[in-house]
PDB file of C-alpha atoms in Angstrom:
ATOM      1  CA  MET A  16       3.235 -30.725   4.510  1.00 77.00           C
ATOM      2  CA  ALA A  17       2.414 -28.201   3.916  1.00 80.00           C
ATOM      3  CA  LYS A  18       3.326 -25.085   1.954  1.00 86.00           C
ATOM      4  CA  ALA A  19       2.504 -21.029   3.396  1.00 87.00           C
ATOM      5  CA  TYR A  20       0.450 -21.141  -0.611  1.00 87.00           C
ATOM      6  CA  ASP A  21      -1.716 -24.238   1.014  1.00 83.00           C
ATOM      7  CA  ILE A  22      -3.197 -22.447   4.158  1.00 85.00           C
ATOM      8  CA  PRO A  23      -5.754 -19.143   3.708  1.00 87.00           C
ATOM      9  CA  ALA A  24      -3.334 -16.140   4.368  1.00 90.00           C
ATOM     10  CA  GLU A  25      -5.726 -15.376   7.360  1.00 91.00           C
ATOM     11  CA  TYR A  26      -4.459 -18.566   9.425  1.00 91.00           C
ATOM     12  CA  LEU A  27      -1.160 -18.233   8.857  1.00 93.00           C
ATOM     13  CA  ILE A  28      -0.189 -14.596   9.746  1.00 95.00           C
ATOM     14  CA  ASN A  29      -1.950 -15.222  13.545  1.00 94.00           C
ATOM     15  CA  ARG A  30       0.322 -18.006  14.574  1.00 94.00           C
ATOM     16  CA  LEU A  31       2.905 -16.764  13.197  1.00 94.00           C
ATOM     17  CA  VAL A  32       2.437 -13.398  14.925  1.00 94.00           C
ATOM     18  CA  GLU A  33       2.300 -15.877  17.531  1.00 94.00           C
ATOM     19  CA  ASN A  34       5.229 -17.122  17.502  1.00 93.00           C
ATOM     20  CA  LEU A  35       6.676 -13.501  16.765  1.00 93.00           C
ATOM     21  CA  LYS A  36       5.580 -11.622  19.953  1.00 93.00           C
ATOM     22  CA  ARG A  37       7.979 -14.474  21.242  1.00 92.00           C
ATOM     23  CA  ASP A  38      11.370 -14.002  18.842  1.00 86.00           C
ATOM     24  CA  LYS A  39      13.066 -10.857  20.975  1.00 87.00           C
ATOM     25  CA  LYS A  40      14.347  -9.694  18.184  1.00 88.00           C
ATOM     26  CA  ILE A  41      11.147  -7.837  16.609  1.00 92.00           C
ATOM     27  CA  GLU A  42      10.206  -5.691  19.605  1.00 93.00           C
ATOM     28  CA  PRO A  43       7.717  -2.109  17.639  1.00 93.00           C
ATOM     29  CA  PRO A  44       9.958   1.316  18.122  1.00 92.00           C
ATOM     30  CA  GLN A  45       8.765   3.333  20.417  1.00 93.00           C
ATOM     31  CA  TRP A  46       6.888   5.679  17.364  1.00 90.00           C
ATOM     32  CA  ALA A  47       4.946   2.250  16.939  1.00 88.00           C
ATOM     33  CA  SER A  48       2.283   2.848  19.314  1.00 86.00           C
ATOM     34  CA  TYR A  49       0.428   7.089  18.296  1.00 87.00           C
ATOM     35  CA  VAL A  50       1.582   6.334  13.978  1.00 88.00           C
ATOM     36  CA  LYS A  51      -0.892   5.861  11.053  1.00 86.00           C
ATOM     37  CA  THR A  52       0.078   3.597   8.854  1.00 83.00           C
ATOM     38  CA  GLY A  53      -0.259   5.624   5.896  1.00 83.00           C
ATOM     39  CA  CYS A  54      -1.501   9.219   4.440  1.00 80.00           C
ATOM     40  CA  HIS A  55      -4.426   6.727   3.535  1.00 82.00           C
ATOM     41  CA  THR A  56      -5.887   6.442   6.772  1.00 84.00           C
ATOM     42  CA  GLU A  57      -7.486   8.683   9.934  1.00 83.00           C
ATOM     43  CA  LYS A  58      -6.621   7.068  12.631  1.00 86.00           C
ATOM     44  CA  ILE A  59      -4.163   5.375  14.397  1.00 84.00           C
ATOM     45  CA  PRO A  60      -3.977   1.495  14.136  1.00 86.00           C
ATOM     46  CA  GLN A  61      -6.492   0.333  17.137  1.00 85.00           C
ATOM     47  CA  ASN A  62      -5.157  -2.947  17.260  1.00 87.00           C
ATOM     48  CA  ARG A  63      -2.525  -2.802  20.100  1.00 88.00           C
ATOM     49  CA  ASP A  64      -0.115  -5.968  18.153  1.00 90.00           C
ATOM     50  CA  TRP A  65      -0.452  -3.651  14.963  1.00 93.00           C
ATOM     51  CA  TRP A  66       3.420  -4.240  14.479  1.00 94.00           C
ATOM     52  CA  TYR A  67       3.410  -8.205  14.962  1.00 95.00           C
ATOM     53  CA  LEU A  68       0.868  -8.198  12.483  1.00 94.00           C
ATOM     54  CA  ARG A  69       2.768  -6.182   9.866  1.00 93.00           C
ATOM     55  CA  CYS A  70       5.076  -8.376  10.486  1.00 95.00           C
ATOM     56  CA  ALA A  71       4.252 -11.444  10.476  1.00 95.00           C
ATOM     57  CA  SER A  72       2.033 -10.082   6.693  1.00 95.00           C
ATOM     58  CA  ILE A  73       5.433  -8.489   5.376  1.00 95.00           C
ATOM     59  CA  LEU A  74       7.272 -12.323   5.637  1.00 96.00           C
ATOM     60  CA  ARG A  75       4.183 -14.424   4.388  1.00 95.00           C
ATOM     61  CA  LYS A  76       4.771 -11.764   1.275  1.00 95.00           C
ATOM     62  CA  VAL A  77       8.408 -11.567   1.251  1.00 96.00           C
ATOM     63  CA  TYR A  78       7.726 -15.168   0.793  1.00 95.00           C
ATOM     64  CA  ILE A  79       5.613 -15.762  -1.452  1.00 94.00           C
ATOM     65  CA  HIS A  80       6.584 -12.594  -4.296  1.00 93.00           C
ATOM     66  CA  GLY A  81      10.189 -12.822  -2.937  1.00 82.00           C
ATOM     67  CA  PRO A  82      12.121 -10.411  -4.613  1.00 93.00           C
ATOM     68  CA  ILE A  83      10.860  -7.867  -2.885  1.00 94.00           C
ATOM     69  CA  GLY A  84      11.654  -4.445  -1.833  1.00 93.00           C
ATOM     70  CA  VAL A  85      10.185  -1.458   0.137  1.00 94.00           C
ATOM     71  CA  THR A  86       8.329   0.689  -2.630  1.00 93.00           C
ATOM     72  CA  ASP A  87       6.553  -2.035  -3.602  1.00 94.00           C
ATOM     73  CA  LEU A  88       5.199  -3.603   0.028  1.00 93.00           C
ATOM     74  CA  ARG A  89       4.186   0.434   0.225  1.00 92.00           C
ATOM     75  CA  GLY A  90       2.179  -0.129  -2.012  1.00 92.00           C
ATOM     76  CA  GLU A  91       0.789  -2.838  -0.944  1.00 91.00           C
ATOM     77  CA  TYR A  92      -0.152  -1.526   1.827  1.00 90.00           C
ATOM     78  CA  GLY A  93      -1.569   1.678   0.442  1.00 89.00           C
ATOM     79  CA  GLY A  94      -5.576   2.522  -0.075  1.00 90.00           C
ATOM     80  CA  LYS A  95      -7.274   4.502  -1.776  1.00 90.00           C
ATOM     81  CA  LYS A  96      -7.558   8.653  -0.595  1.00 90.00           C
ATOM     82  CA  GLN A  97     -10.230  11.246  -1.455  1.00 87.00           C
ATOM     83  CA  VAL A  98      -9.031  14.081  -2.728  1.00 83.00           C
ATOM     84  CA  GLY A  99     -10.631  17.387  -2.909  1.00 84.00           C
ATOM     85  CA  TYR A 100     -14.263  16.768  -5.243  1.00 88.00           C
ATOM     86  CA  SER A 101     -12.641  14.165  -8.084  1.00 85.00           C
ATOM     87  CA  ILE A 102     -12.306  10.817  -7.757  1.00 89.00           C
ATOM     88  CA  ALA A 103     -10.116   8.508  -5.434  1.00 90.00           C
ATOM     89  CA  HIS A 104      -6.428   7.916  -5.611  1.00 90.00           C
ATOM     90  CA  HIS A 105      -4.311   5.300  -4.289  1.00 91.00           C
ATOM     91  CA  LYS A 106      -1.412   6.703  -2.009  1.00 89.00           C
ATOM     92  CA  TYR A 107       1.063   4.998  -0.392  1.00 91.00           C
ATOM     93  CA  SER A 108       1.452   3.644   3.234  1.00 90.00           C
ATOM     94  CA  GLY A 109       4.816   4.789   5.387  1.00 87.00           C
ATOM     95  CA  GLY A 110       8.043   3.383   4.474  1.00 91.00           C
ATOM     96  CA  ALA A 111       9.816   3.200   7.760  1.00 92.00           C
ATOM     97  CA  ILE A 112       7.067   0.885   8.788  1.00 93.00           C
ATOM     98  CA  VAL A 113       7.781  -1.581   6.148  1.00 94.00           C
ATOM     99  CA  ARG A 114      11.583  -0.644   6.059  1.00 94.00           C
ATOM    100  CA  ARG A 115      11.429  -0.782   9.931  1.00 95.00           C
ATOM    101  CA  ALA A 116       9.460  -4.319   9.803  1.00 95.00           C
ATOM    102  CA  LEU A 117      12.239  -5.570   7.323  1.00 95.00           C
ATOM    103  CA  GLN A 118      14.645  -5.029   9.173  1.00 95.00           C
ATOM    104  CA  GLN A 119      14.580  -6.275  11.841  1.00 95.00           C
ATOM    105  CA  LEU A 120      13.370  -9.342  10.267  1.00 95.00           C
ATOM    106  CA  GLU A 121      16.808  -9.623   8.522  1.00 95.00           C
ATOM    107  CA  ASN A 122      18.552  -9.214  11.831  1.00 94.00           C
ATOM    108  CA  SER A 123      16.558 -12.719  12.879  1.00 94.00           C
ATOM    109  CA  GLY A 124      17.839 -14.119   9.990  1.00 94.00           C
ATOM    110  CA  TYR A 125      14.168 -14.869   8.441  1.00 95.00           C
ATOM    111  CA  VAL A 126      14.680 -12.257   5.700  1.00 96.00           C
ATOM    112  CA  THR A 127      18.329 -10.675   3.672  1.00 96.00           C
ATOM    113  CA  LYS A 128      18.725  -9.118   1.438  1.00 93.00           C
ATOM    114  CA  ARG A 129      19.050  -9.386  -2.570  1.00 91.00           C
ATOM    115  CA  SER A 130      20.335  -6.733  -5.730  1.00 89.00           C
ATOM    116  CA  LYS A 131      16.495  -6.775  -6.299  1.00 89.00           C
ATOM    117  CA  GLY A 132      15.450  -6.529  -3.172  1.00 91.00           C
ATOM    118  CA  ARG A 133      14.882  -8.831  -0.032  1.00 94.00           C
ATOM    119  CA  ILE A 134      14.649 -12.473  -0.365  1.00 95.00           C
ATOM    120  CA  ILE A 135      12.927 -14.742   2.571  1.00 95.00           C
ATOM    121  CA  SER A 136      16.345 -16.555   3.872  1.00 95.00           C
ATOM    122  CA  ASP A 137      15.945 -20.760   4.778  1.00 95.00           C
ATOM    123  CA  GLU A 138      15.384 -20.153   7.847  1.00 95.00           C
ATOM    124  CA  GLY A 139      12.493 -18.573   7.775  1.00 94.00           C
ATOM    125  CA  MET A 140      11.562 -20.741   5.002  1.00 95.00           C
ATOM    126  CA  LYS A 141      12.034 -23.262   6.865  1.00 94.00           C
ATOM    127  CA  LYS A 142       9.874 -21.823  10.085  1.00 94.00           C
ATOM    128  CA  ILE A 143       6.922 -20.510   8.071  1.00 94.00           C
ATOM    129  CA  ASP A 144       6.494 -24.054   6.417  1.00 94.00           C
ATOM    130  CA  ARG A 145       6.819 -25.357   9.661  1.00 94.00           C
ATOM    131  CA  ILE A 146       3.844 -23.249  11.503  1.00 94.00           C
ATOM    132  CA  ALA A 147       1.901 -23.526   7.965  1.00 92.00           C
ATOM    133  CA  THR A 148       1.769 -27.524   8.902  1.00 90.00           C
ATOM    134  CA  GLU A 149       0.716 -26.645  12.569  1.00 90.00           C
ATOM    135  CA  VAL A 150      -2.006 -25.104  10.629  1.00 89.00           C
ATOM    136  CA  TYR A 151      -3.366 -27.674   8.381  1.00 87.00           C
ATOM    137  CA  LYS A 152      -2.992 -29.709  11.264  1.00 86.00           C
ATOM    138  CA  ASP A 153      -5.157 -27.839  12.162  1.00 84.00           C
ATOM    139  CA  LEU A 154      -7.538 -27.244  10.358  1.00 81.00           C
ATOM    140  CA  ALA A 155      -8.050 -29.933   8.116  1.00 74.00           C
ATOM    141  CA  ASN A 156     -10.587 -31.504  10.091  1.00 72.00           C
ATOM    142  CA  SER A 157     -12.379 -27.837   9.788  1.00 74.00           C
ATOM    143  CA  MET A 158     -12.075 -27.299   5.768  1.00 72.00           C
ATOM    144  CA  PRO A 159     -12.621 -29.697   3.637  1.00 69.00           C
ATOM    145  CA  TYR A 160     -10.387 -28.627   0.507  1.00 67.00           C
ATOM    146  CA  LEU A 161      -7.561 -28.006   2.491  1.00 64.00           C
ATOM    147  CA  GLN A 162      -7.568 -31.971   2.743  1.00 64.00           C
ATOM    148  CA  ARG A 163      -5.816 -32.661  -0.504  1.00 61.00           C
ATOM    149  CA  TYR A 164      -2.837 -30.733   0.684  1.00 58.00           C
ATOM    150  CA  GLY A 165      -2.144 -33.577   3.419  1.00 55.00           C
TER     151      GLY A 165
END
């Protein structure tokens, strides 16, 4: 059985997005259509499903790096911003986006809160492992380096 560590993140996250769209507890907030993802970005996200993509990415990061907090995730999704003529500095992403996504994942039962951050729940681990196994079966023939996980 393949795990999230074994599958390329791009394929796993895309499959998770499809599953999270069907979940009724994960819905983009009203402000999601016109908000920037951080002060380092210039425009709003161009992908209409960016909320589901961010939730799936956060779920994978909690699975791999867990226990992880909001500040750590803000740093992960942040980026460089040019400040005047000096060199660019790292800026955090928006905290409301990460916080709201984690709250929705908690309400769905995929993530649980601990004293030092969030960790993946048993239900979330089952879901990601099942999806990783499906992705592995789809990609095993086209990517020979994945066959060692079979």
